[in-house]
Short mmCIF file of C-alpha atoms in Angstrom, two decimals:
data_model
loop_
_atom_site.label_atom_id
_atom_site.label_comp_id
_atom_site.label_asym_id
_atom_site.label_seq_id
_atom_site.Cartn_x
_atom_site.Cartn_y
_atom_site.Cartn_z
CA GLN A 938 15.26 -26.25 7.51
CA LEU A 939 13.14 -23.93 5.03
CA ASP A 940 10.96 -21.81 7.12
CA TYR A 941 8.36 -18.73 5.92
CA LEU A 942 8.10 -15.59 7.27
CA ILE A 943 4.86 -13.79 6.15
CA ALA A 944 5.90 -10.02 5.04
CA LEU A 945 2.95 -8.45 6.58
CA GLY A 946 4.27 -4.96 7.38
CA THR A 947 1.69 -3.35 9.61
CA HIS A 948 -1.08 -5.53 8.56
CA GLN A 949 -2.97 -7.85 11.05
CA PRO A 950 -1.34 -11.25 11.68
CA MET A 951 -3.04 -13.90 9.74
CA GLU A 952 -5.07 -16.37 11.59
CA GLU A 953 -4.26 -20.02 11.03
CA GLU A 954 -7.23 -20.63 8.68
CA ALA A 955 -5.96 -17.76 6.40
CA ILE A 956 -2.98 -19.18 6.27
CA ASP A 957 -4.43 -22.72 5.39
CA ARG A 958 -5.89 -20.83 2.46
CA LEU A 959 -3.18 -18.90 1.59
CA VAL A 960 -0.35 -22.06 1.24
CA GLY A 961 -3.30 -24.52 0.25
CA VAL A 962 -2.31 -27.19 2.77
CA PRO A 963 -4.03 -27.33 6.36
CA ALA A 964 -1.83 -26.93 9.39
CA ALA A 965 -2.38 -30.89 10.43
CA LYS A 966 -1.27 -31.87 6.94
CA ARG A 967 1.42 -29.53 7.10
CA ALA A 968 2.92 -30.82 10.20
CA GLU A 969 2.67 -34.41 8.76
CA ARG A 970 4.22 -34.07 5.65
CA TYR A 971 6.64 -31.00 6.24
CA PRO A 972 7.39 -31.62 10.02
CA ASN A 973 10.50 -29.36 9.34
CA VAL A 974 8.69 -26.38 7.73
CA GLN A 975 7.23 -23.29 10.10
CA ILE A 976 5.15 -20.36 8.96
CA PHE A 977 5.55 -17.28 11.20
CA ASN A 978 3.64 -13.98 11.24
CA HIS A 979 5.83 -10.48 11.21
CA HIS A 980 4.71 -8.52 14.28
CA TRP A 981 6.25 -4.95 13.51
CA ASP A 982 5.01 -3.61 16.77
CA GLN A 983 6.40 -5.65 19.29
CA PRO A 984 10.01 -4.94 19.96
CA SER A 985 10.79 -8.62 21.40
CA TRP A 986 10.57 -9.63 17.35
CA LEU A 987 12.71 -7.10 16.24
CA ARG A 988 16.60 -6.47 15.89
CA HIS A 989 18.47 -2.79 15.01
CA ILE A 990 20.74 -3.60 12.15
CA GLY A 991 21.98 -0.31 11.34
CA THR A 992 21.10 3.38 10.53
CA ILE A 993 21.23 5.32 7.37
CA PRO A 994 22.75 8.55 8.31
CA ARG A 995 20.65 11.77 8.11
CA ALA A 996 22.97 13.05 5.22
CA GLU A 997 22.67 10.22 3.11
CA ALA A 998 18.71 9.89 3.89
CA SER A 999 18.76 13.75 2.65
CA GLN A 1000 20.95 12.69 -0.31
CA LEU A 1001 18.64 9.50 -1.40
CA THR A 1002 15.32 11.55 -0.78
CA ALA A 1003 16.49 14.85 -2.80
CA GLY A 1004 16.12 16.93 0.25
CA LEU A 1005 12.64 15.61 1.17
CA LEU A 1006 13.65 14.14 4.30
CA ALA A 1007 16.66 14.49 6.43
CA GLU A 1008 16.79 12.50 9.17
CA ASP A 1009 18.57 9.28 10.69
CA VAL A 1010 16.82 6.15 9.61
CA PRO A 1011 16.74 3.25 11.97
CA ILE A 1012 16.79 -0.22 9.95
CA VAL A 1013 15.09 -2.58 12.19
CA LEU A 1014 14.08 -5.82 11.07
CA ASN A 1015 12.22 -9.39 12.59
CA ARG A 1016 14.99 -10.80 14.57
CA LEU A 1017 14.12 -14.41 13.21
CA ILE A 1018 16.29 -13.55 9.96
CA PHE A 1019 19.43 -14.21 12.30
CA ASP A 1020 18.23 -17.75 12.90
CA TYR A 1021 18.85 -18.45 9.11
CA ASN A 1022 21.87 -18.81 6.82
CA HIS A 1023 20.10 -17.69 3.54
CA LEU A 1024 17.10 -15.47 2.97
CA ILE A 1025 14.85 -15.80 -0.01
CA ILE A 1026 12.53 -12.86 -0.99
CA CYS A 1027 9.38 -14.13 -2.96
CA GLY A 1028 6.59 -11.90 -4.21
CA PRO A 1029 4.53 -10.21 -7.04
CA VAL A 1030 5.42 -6.83 -8.55
CA PHE A 1031 2.74 -4.35 -9.20
CA PRO A 1032 2.38 -0.77 -9.56
CA HIS A 1033 2.18 0.65 -5.79
CA GLU A 1034 1.09 3.73 -4.45
CA VAL A 1035 4.21 4.18 -1.73
CA ALA A 1036 7.11 2.62 -3.28
CA GLY A 1037 6.10 2.97 -7.10
CA PHE A 1038 6.29 -0.94 -7.62
CA SER A 1039 6.04 -3.41 -5.29
CA GLY A 1040 8.20 -6.49 -4.88
CA GLY A 1041 11.95 -7.14 -4.17
CA ALA A 1042 13.27 -5.60 -1.28
CA LYS A 1043 9.99 -4.06 -0.54
CA TYR A 1044 9.00 -7.36 1.26
CA LEU A 1045 11.89 -6.65 3.84
CA PHE A 1046 10.91 -2.88 4.27
CA PRO A 1047 8.19 -2.58 5.23
CA GLY A 1048 7.31 -6.48 5.22
CA ILE A 1049 9.22 -7.40 7.95
CA ALA A 1050 10.54 -4.27 9.54
CA GLY A 1051 10.12 -2.43 12.48
CA PRO A 1052 8.02 1.08 12.79
CA GLU A 1053 11.04 3.63 12.01
CA ILE A 1054 11.82 2.71 8.35
CA ILE A 1055 8.02 1.65 7.84
CA ASN A 1056 7.04 5.30 9.05
CA PHE A 1057 9.73 6.85 7.29
CA THR A 1058 9.09 5.32 3.69
CA HIS A 1059 5.47 6.03 3.75
CA TRP A 1060 5.69 9.58 4.74
CA LEU A 1061 8.32 9.98 2.35
CA GLY A 1062 5.93 8.79 -0.20
CA ALA A 1063 3.07 10.87 0.84
CA LEU A 1064 5.76 13.75 0.36
CA VAL A 1065 5.98 12.94 -3.49
CA THR A 1066 2.66 12.14 -3.41
CA SER A 1067 0.74 8.89 -4.78
CA MET A 1068 0.24 10.31 -8.47
CA HIS A 1069 3.96 11.26 -8.93
CA THR A 1070 5.13 7.56 -7.46
CA ILE A 1071 2.91 5.09 -8.61
CA GLY A 1072 3.95 3.12 -11.46
CA VAL A 1073 7.33 4.59 -11.37
CA LYS A 1074 10.09 2.35 -10.99
CA ASP A 1075 13.01 4.63 -9.73
CA THR A 1076 11.47 6.65 -6.85
CA PRO A 1077 13.08 8.16 -3.73
CA ILE A 1078 11.33 5.71 -1.69
CA ARG A 1079 12.70 2.47 -3.74
CA ARG A 1080 16.30 4.21 -3.37
CA VAL A 1081 15.91 4.13 0.52
CA ILE A 1082 14.57 0.59 0.33
CA HIS A 1083 17.31 -0.79 -1.66
CA ARG A 1084 20.13 1.38 0.43
CA ALA A 1085 18.20 -0.53 3.45
CA ALA A 1086 18.67 -3.68 1.95
CA GLU A 1087 22.28 -3.44 1.66
CA TYR A 1088 22.68 -3.48 5.87
CA VAL A 1089 20.92 -7.07 5.83
CA PRO A 1090 23.79 -9.61 7.38
CA ARG A 1091 22.95 -12.45 5.54
CA PRO A 1092 22.86 -13.45 1.90
CA LEU A 1093 19.54 -12.46 -0.08
CA LEU A 1094 17.79 -14.29 -3.19
CA SER A 1095 15.25 -12.36 -4.90
CA ILE A 1096 12.23 -13.96 -6.83
CA CYS A 1097 10.11 -11.14 -8.56
CA LEU A 1098 7.09 -12.85 -9.72
CA VAL A 1099 4.96 -10.93 -12.61
CA LEU A 1100 1.36 -11.58 -13.06
CA GLN A 1101 -1.44 -10.17 -14.92
CA GLY A 1102 -4.53 -10.90 -12.80
CA SER A 1103 -3.84 -14.77 -11.86
CA ALA A 1104 -1.52 -15.60 -15.27
CA LEU A 1105 1.92 -15.74 -14.43
CA HIS A 1106 3.93 -14.00 -17.23
CA GLY A 1107 7.40 -13.82 -15.67
CA ILE A 1108 10.01 -15.17 -12.83
CA TYR A 1109 12.91 -13.00 -12.24
CA THR A 1110 15.71 -14.67 -9.76
CA GLY A 1111 18.59 -13.32 -8.59
CA ALA A 1112 20.04 -10.25 -6.85
CA CYS A 1113 17.37 -7.47 -5.53
CA VAL A 1114 18.13 -4.44 -7.78
CA GLU A 1115 18.40 -6.35 -11.08
CA THR A 1116 15.47 -8.81 -10.62
CA PHE A 1117 13.39 -5.81 -9.40
CA ASN A 1118 14.29 -3.60 -12.53
CA ALA A 1119 13.37 -6.54 -14.89
CA ALA A 1120 10.16 -7.65 -13.05
CA ALA A 1121 9.10 -4.01 -13.08
CA ASP A 1122 9.45 -3.50 -16.75
CA LEU A 1123 7.54 -6.25 -17.56
CA SER A 1124 4.90 -5.47 -15.10
CA ALA A 1125 4.27 -1.88 -16.35
CA SER A 1126 3.73 -3.36 -19.82
CA LEU A 1127 0.89 -5.57 -18.33
CA ASN A 1128 -0.26 -3.71 -15.40
CA ILE A 1129 -0.52 0.06 -16.65
CA ILE A 1130 -3.60 0.96 -18.67
CA THR A 1131 -3.08 4.43 -20.24
CA LYS A 1132 -6.75 5.89 -21.30
CA PRO A 1133 -7.15 8.47 -24.17
CA HIS A 1134 -8.72 11.30 -21.86
CA THR A 1135 -9.49 11.72 -18.18
CA PHE A 1136 -13.06 10.64 -16.58
CA GLN A 1137 -15.34 12.74 -14.36
CA ARG A 1138 -16.82 9.48 -12.43
CA VAL A 1139 -15.06 6.41 -11.71
CA LEU A 1140 -16.78 3.50 -10.11
CA ALA A 1141 -13.87 1.37 -8.67
CA ALA A 1142 -15.11 -2.08 -7.28
CA PRO A 1143 -12.16 -3.88 -5.28
CA ALA A 1144 -12.37 -7.51 -4.89
CA GLU A 1145 -13.49 -9.01 -1.57
CA ILE A 1146 -10.17 -10.33 -0.69
CA TYR A 1147 -9.70 -6.71 0.56
CA ASP A 1148 -11.23 -6.70 3.97
CA ASP A 1149 -11.02 -3.27 5.13
CA LEU A 1150 -10.55 0.41 3.35
CA TRP A 1151 -6.78 0.51 4.44
CA THR A 1152 -6.44 -2.39 1.94
CA ALA A 1153 -9.48 -1.66 -0.45
CA ALA A 1154 -8.37 1.94 -0.97
CA LYS A 1155 -5.81 0.65 -3.78
CA ALA A 1156 -9.14 1.01 -5.58
CA MET A 1157 -8.60 4.58 -5.31
CA TYR A 1158 -4.64 4.73 -5.90
CA LYS A 1159 -4.88 3.02 -8.79
CA THR A 1160 -7.46 4.98 -10.53
CA GLU A 1161 -6.82 8.42 -9.39
CA PRO A 1162 -4.37 9.12 -12.29
CA ALA A 1163 -7.34 9.15 -14.57
CA VAL A 1164 -9.81 11.50 -12.72
CA ALA A 1165 -10.44 14.73 -14.21
CA ASP A 1166 -9.98 17.82 -11.88
CA GLY A 1167 -13.29 18.17 -10.00
CA GLY A 1168 -13.99 14.35 -10.84
CA GLU A 1169 -15.00 11.60 -8.32
CA VAL A 1170 -13.77 8.07 -7.47
CA ILE A 1171 -16.35 5.98 -5.95
CA ILE A 1172 -15.10 2.77 -4.01
CA TYR A 1173 -17.97 0.19 -4.56
CA ALA A 1174 -17.31 -2.44 -1.95
CA PRO A 1175 -20.69 -3.38 -0.04
CA HIS A 1176 -18.70 -5.87 1.78
CA LEU A 1177 -16.67 -3.31 3.83
CA THR A 1178 -17.46 -2.47 7.12
CA GLU A 1179 -14.40 -1.50 8.78
CA VAL A 1180 -11.70 1.53 8.02
CA SER A 1181 -8.79 -0.57 9.21
CA TYR A 1182 -8.61 -3.45 11.71
CA THR A 1183 -5.22 -2.21 12.50
CA HIS A 1184 -5.13 1.57 12.54
CA GLY A 1185 -9.01 2.34 12.52
CA HIS A 1186 -9.04 4.22 16.05
CA LEU A 1187 -6.19 6.59 14.51
CA ILE A 1188 -7.56 7.20 11.22
CA ASP A 1189 -11.19 8.12 13.17
CA GLU A 1190 -8.78 10.65 15.07
CA VAL A 1191 -7.17 12.25 12.12
CA GLY A 1192 -9.54 11.47 9.22
CA TYR A 1193 -8.53 11.74 5.45
CA HIS A 1194 -6.84 15.04 4.05
CA VAL A 1195 -4.61 16.16 1.39
CA ARG A 1196 -0.74 16.16 2.03
CA ASP A 1197 -0.59 19.80 2.66
CA TYR A 1198 -3.16 19.75 5.66
CA PHE A 1199 -0.35 18.06 7.39
CA LEU A 1200 2.73 19.92 6.00
CA LYS A 1201 1.18 23.27 7.03
CA GLN A 1202 0.12 22.11 10.45
CA PRO A 1203 3.20 20.35 11.81
CA ALA A 1204 2.94 20.80 15.63
CA ARG A 1205 -0.68 19.35 15.54
CA PHE A 1206 0.16 16.27 13.96
CA GLN A 1207 3.76 15.76 14.99
CA ASP A 1208 3.13 12.68 17.10
CA VAL A 1209 1.08 11.03 14.51
CA PRO A 1210 2.93 8.08 12.87
CA GLY A 1211 3.96 8.80 9.09
CA THR A 1212 2.22 5.71 8.08
CA ILE A 1213 -1.10 7.03 9.40
CA LYS A 1214 -0.59 10.36 7.75
CA ALA A 1215 0.69 8.61 4.30
CA HIS A 1216 -2.58 6.50 4.13
CA SER A 1217 -4.59 9.64 4.85
CA THR A 1218 -3.31 11.69 2.08
CA HIS A 1219 -2.95 8.79 -0.38
CA VAL A 1220 -6.73 8.03 0.25
CA LYS A 1221 -7.76 11.54 -0.21
CA GLY A 1222 -5.75 12.53 -3.08
CA GLY A 1223 -3.81 15.68 -4.45
CA GLY A 1224 -5.14 18.76 -3.23
CA THR A 1225 -4.37 22.06 -1.29
CA TYR A 1226 -4.80 23.54 1.98
CA ASP A 1227 -4.96 27.28 3.00
CA ALA A 1228 -4.01 27.88 6.77
CA GLU A 1229 -5.06 31.05 7.22
CA THR A 1230 -8.82 30.24 6.11
CA ASN A 1231 -8.45 26.60 7.36
CA THR A 1232 -9.86 25.71 3.74
CA GLU A 1233 -9.16 22.14 2.18
CA THR A 1234 -9.65 21.94 -1.47
CA PRO A 1235 -9.15 18.18 -2.97
CA ARG A 1236 -8.35 17.73 -6.49
CA ILE A 1237 -11.25 15.13 -6.77
CA HIS A 1238 -13.85 13.77 -4.47
CA VAL A 1239 -13.69 10.34 -2.78
CA THR A 1240 -16.67 8.66 -1.92
CA LEU A 1241 -17.44 5.56 -0.29
CA ALA A 1242 -20.04 2.94 -1.23
CA THR A 1243 -19.55 0.43 1.34
CA GLY A 1244 -20.73 -1.08 4.65
CA ILE A 1245 -19.03 1.78 6.52
CA PRO A 1246 -21.86 3.75 7.93
CA GLU A 1247 -22.61 7.14 6.56
CA GLU A 1248 -21.76 9.08 9.81
CA ARG A 1249 -18.65 7.42 10.12
CA CYS A 1250 -17.70 8.35 6.52
CA ARG A 1251 -18.48 11.89 7.02
CA ARG A 1252 -16.59 12.20 10.36
CA ILE A 1253 -13.15 10.94 8.61
CA ASN A 1254 -14.07 13.24 6.01
CA LEU A 1255 -14.86 11.03 3.03
CA GLY A 1256 -18.05 11.18 0.83
CA TYR A 1257 -20.82 8.59 1.14
CA LEU A 1258 -23.17 6.80 -1.21
CA ASP A 1259 -25.46 4.04 -0.34
CA PRO A 1260 -24.24 0.87 -2.20
CA ARG A 1261 -27.91 -0.33 -2.94
CA ARG A 1262 -28.44 2.76 -5.19
CA ILE A 1263 -25.38 1.77 -7.20
CA ASN A 1264 -26.02 -1.10 -10.61
CA PRO A 1265 -22.55 -1.65 -11.56
CA ARG A 1266 -24.14 -2.72 -14.98
CA GLU A 1267 -25.58 0.74 -15.79
CA TRP A 1268 -21.96 2.11 -15.59
CA GLU A 1269 -20.48 -0.25 -18.26
CA GLY A 1270 -19.63 0.96 -21.70
CA ARG A 1271 -20.19 4.55 -20.86
CA GLU A 1272 -16.26 5.78 -21.34
CA ASP A 1273 -17.33 8.04 -24.00
CA GLU A 1274 -19.86 9.68 -21.45
CA GLY A 1275 -16.69 10.40 -19.15
CA LEU A 1276 -17.71 7.38 -16.87
CA LEU A 1277 -15.56 4.46 -16.33
CA TYR A 1278 -16.11 1.33 -14.31
CA VAL A 1279 -13.33 -0.81 -12.77
CA PRO A 1280 -14.28 -4.27 -11.79
CA HIS A 1281 -11.16 -5.76 -9.74
CA ALA A 1282 -10.12 -2.33 -8.87
CA GLY A 1283 -6.40 -2.19 -7.35
CA GLU A 1284 -5.12 -4.75 -9.59
CA LYS A 1285 -4.46 -2.46 -12.67
CA LEU A 1286 -3.09 1.27 -12.65
CA TYR A 1287 -5.28 3.43 -14.70
CA ARG A 1288 -3.73 6.80 -16.09
CA VAL A 1289 -3.84 9.07 -19.10
CA PRO A 1290 -1.21 10.58 -21.30
CA ALA A 1291 0.88 13.32 -19.81
CA GLU A 1292 -0.75 16.13 -22.25
CA CYS A 1293 -4.20 15.05 -20.71
#
């Protein structure tokens, strides 16, 4: 018996048509050819699908996170794993805004995890900041993920894929930590682009596979390090009409803000899940907040040129630009002018040398 559990984290369950496209075989043919194979969606927010397998104690959590977060971390996973004798983790390794790199045990946490550890790791990533996490192999978040994986009561085999675009460059199989480390090294050499200088404006155009800002925001995360102070990232995605299909109502209430906006108002945001606050500050980027004057000063400006209405963009504290006014071709070949155009944004990480 070989079944598949889609590691969705907090993303929406995939509909049958989407699963058909993902695996390349329609459901009817799968049932005919592979009658003993099933494909499941993960349900992070349904307690009946989850099981508690242990807790990282407060003191150890503090040690793993270098003192950033000192609280018990309940480890909750999809209960389906207990129906099997062996677990195989399979997925790509790319620079990632929360964990440093995707891949390996990250497909357990948050991939098939419950809300507690998802919120913990995402808020931890926000405290470190995306700028100091993305493209870094050893992060506090990755340490928590690897420690949590040690609680899994089934043998684990990790298959880490390294791609550049759609081209496969490496497959690493074996134990979670060793395969991840090797795959992250290769991925860094393929998927991190170092530019000689920063840019005043970046036009980042994510692919249409990203169907809401929650996912398309990778266009911001992976270009932010190459933007000069006071510069601007324009997320150019006319096909986008939604902020988040899963969390949109919460984001409408909270908006997008720099990290210190939340840190200096803990009581106000104590009931907001860490995942929401983390997404908010990752999209807004670095900056400062003065609680006495209620003044928020982001390091850069983030502007949406999407199908999301201007009123909503302003309400959630992001800039707006009519996508009909943008011609991507006019941005090409102008790097010496401080303008960078990134098609397929979100696939590769752009940054500059530390001295820039």
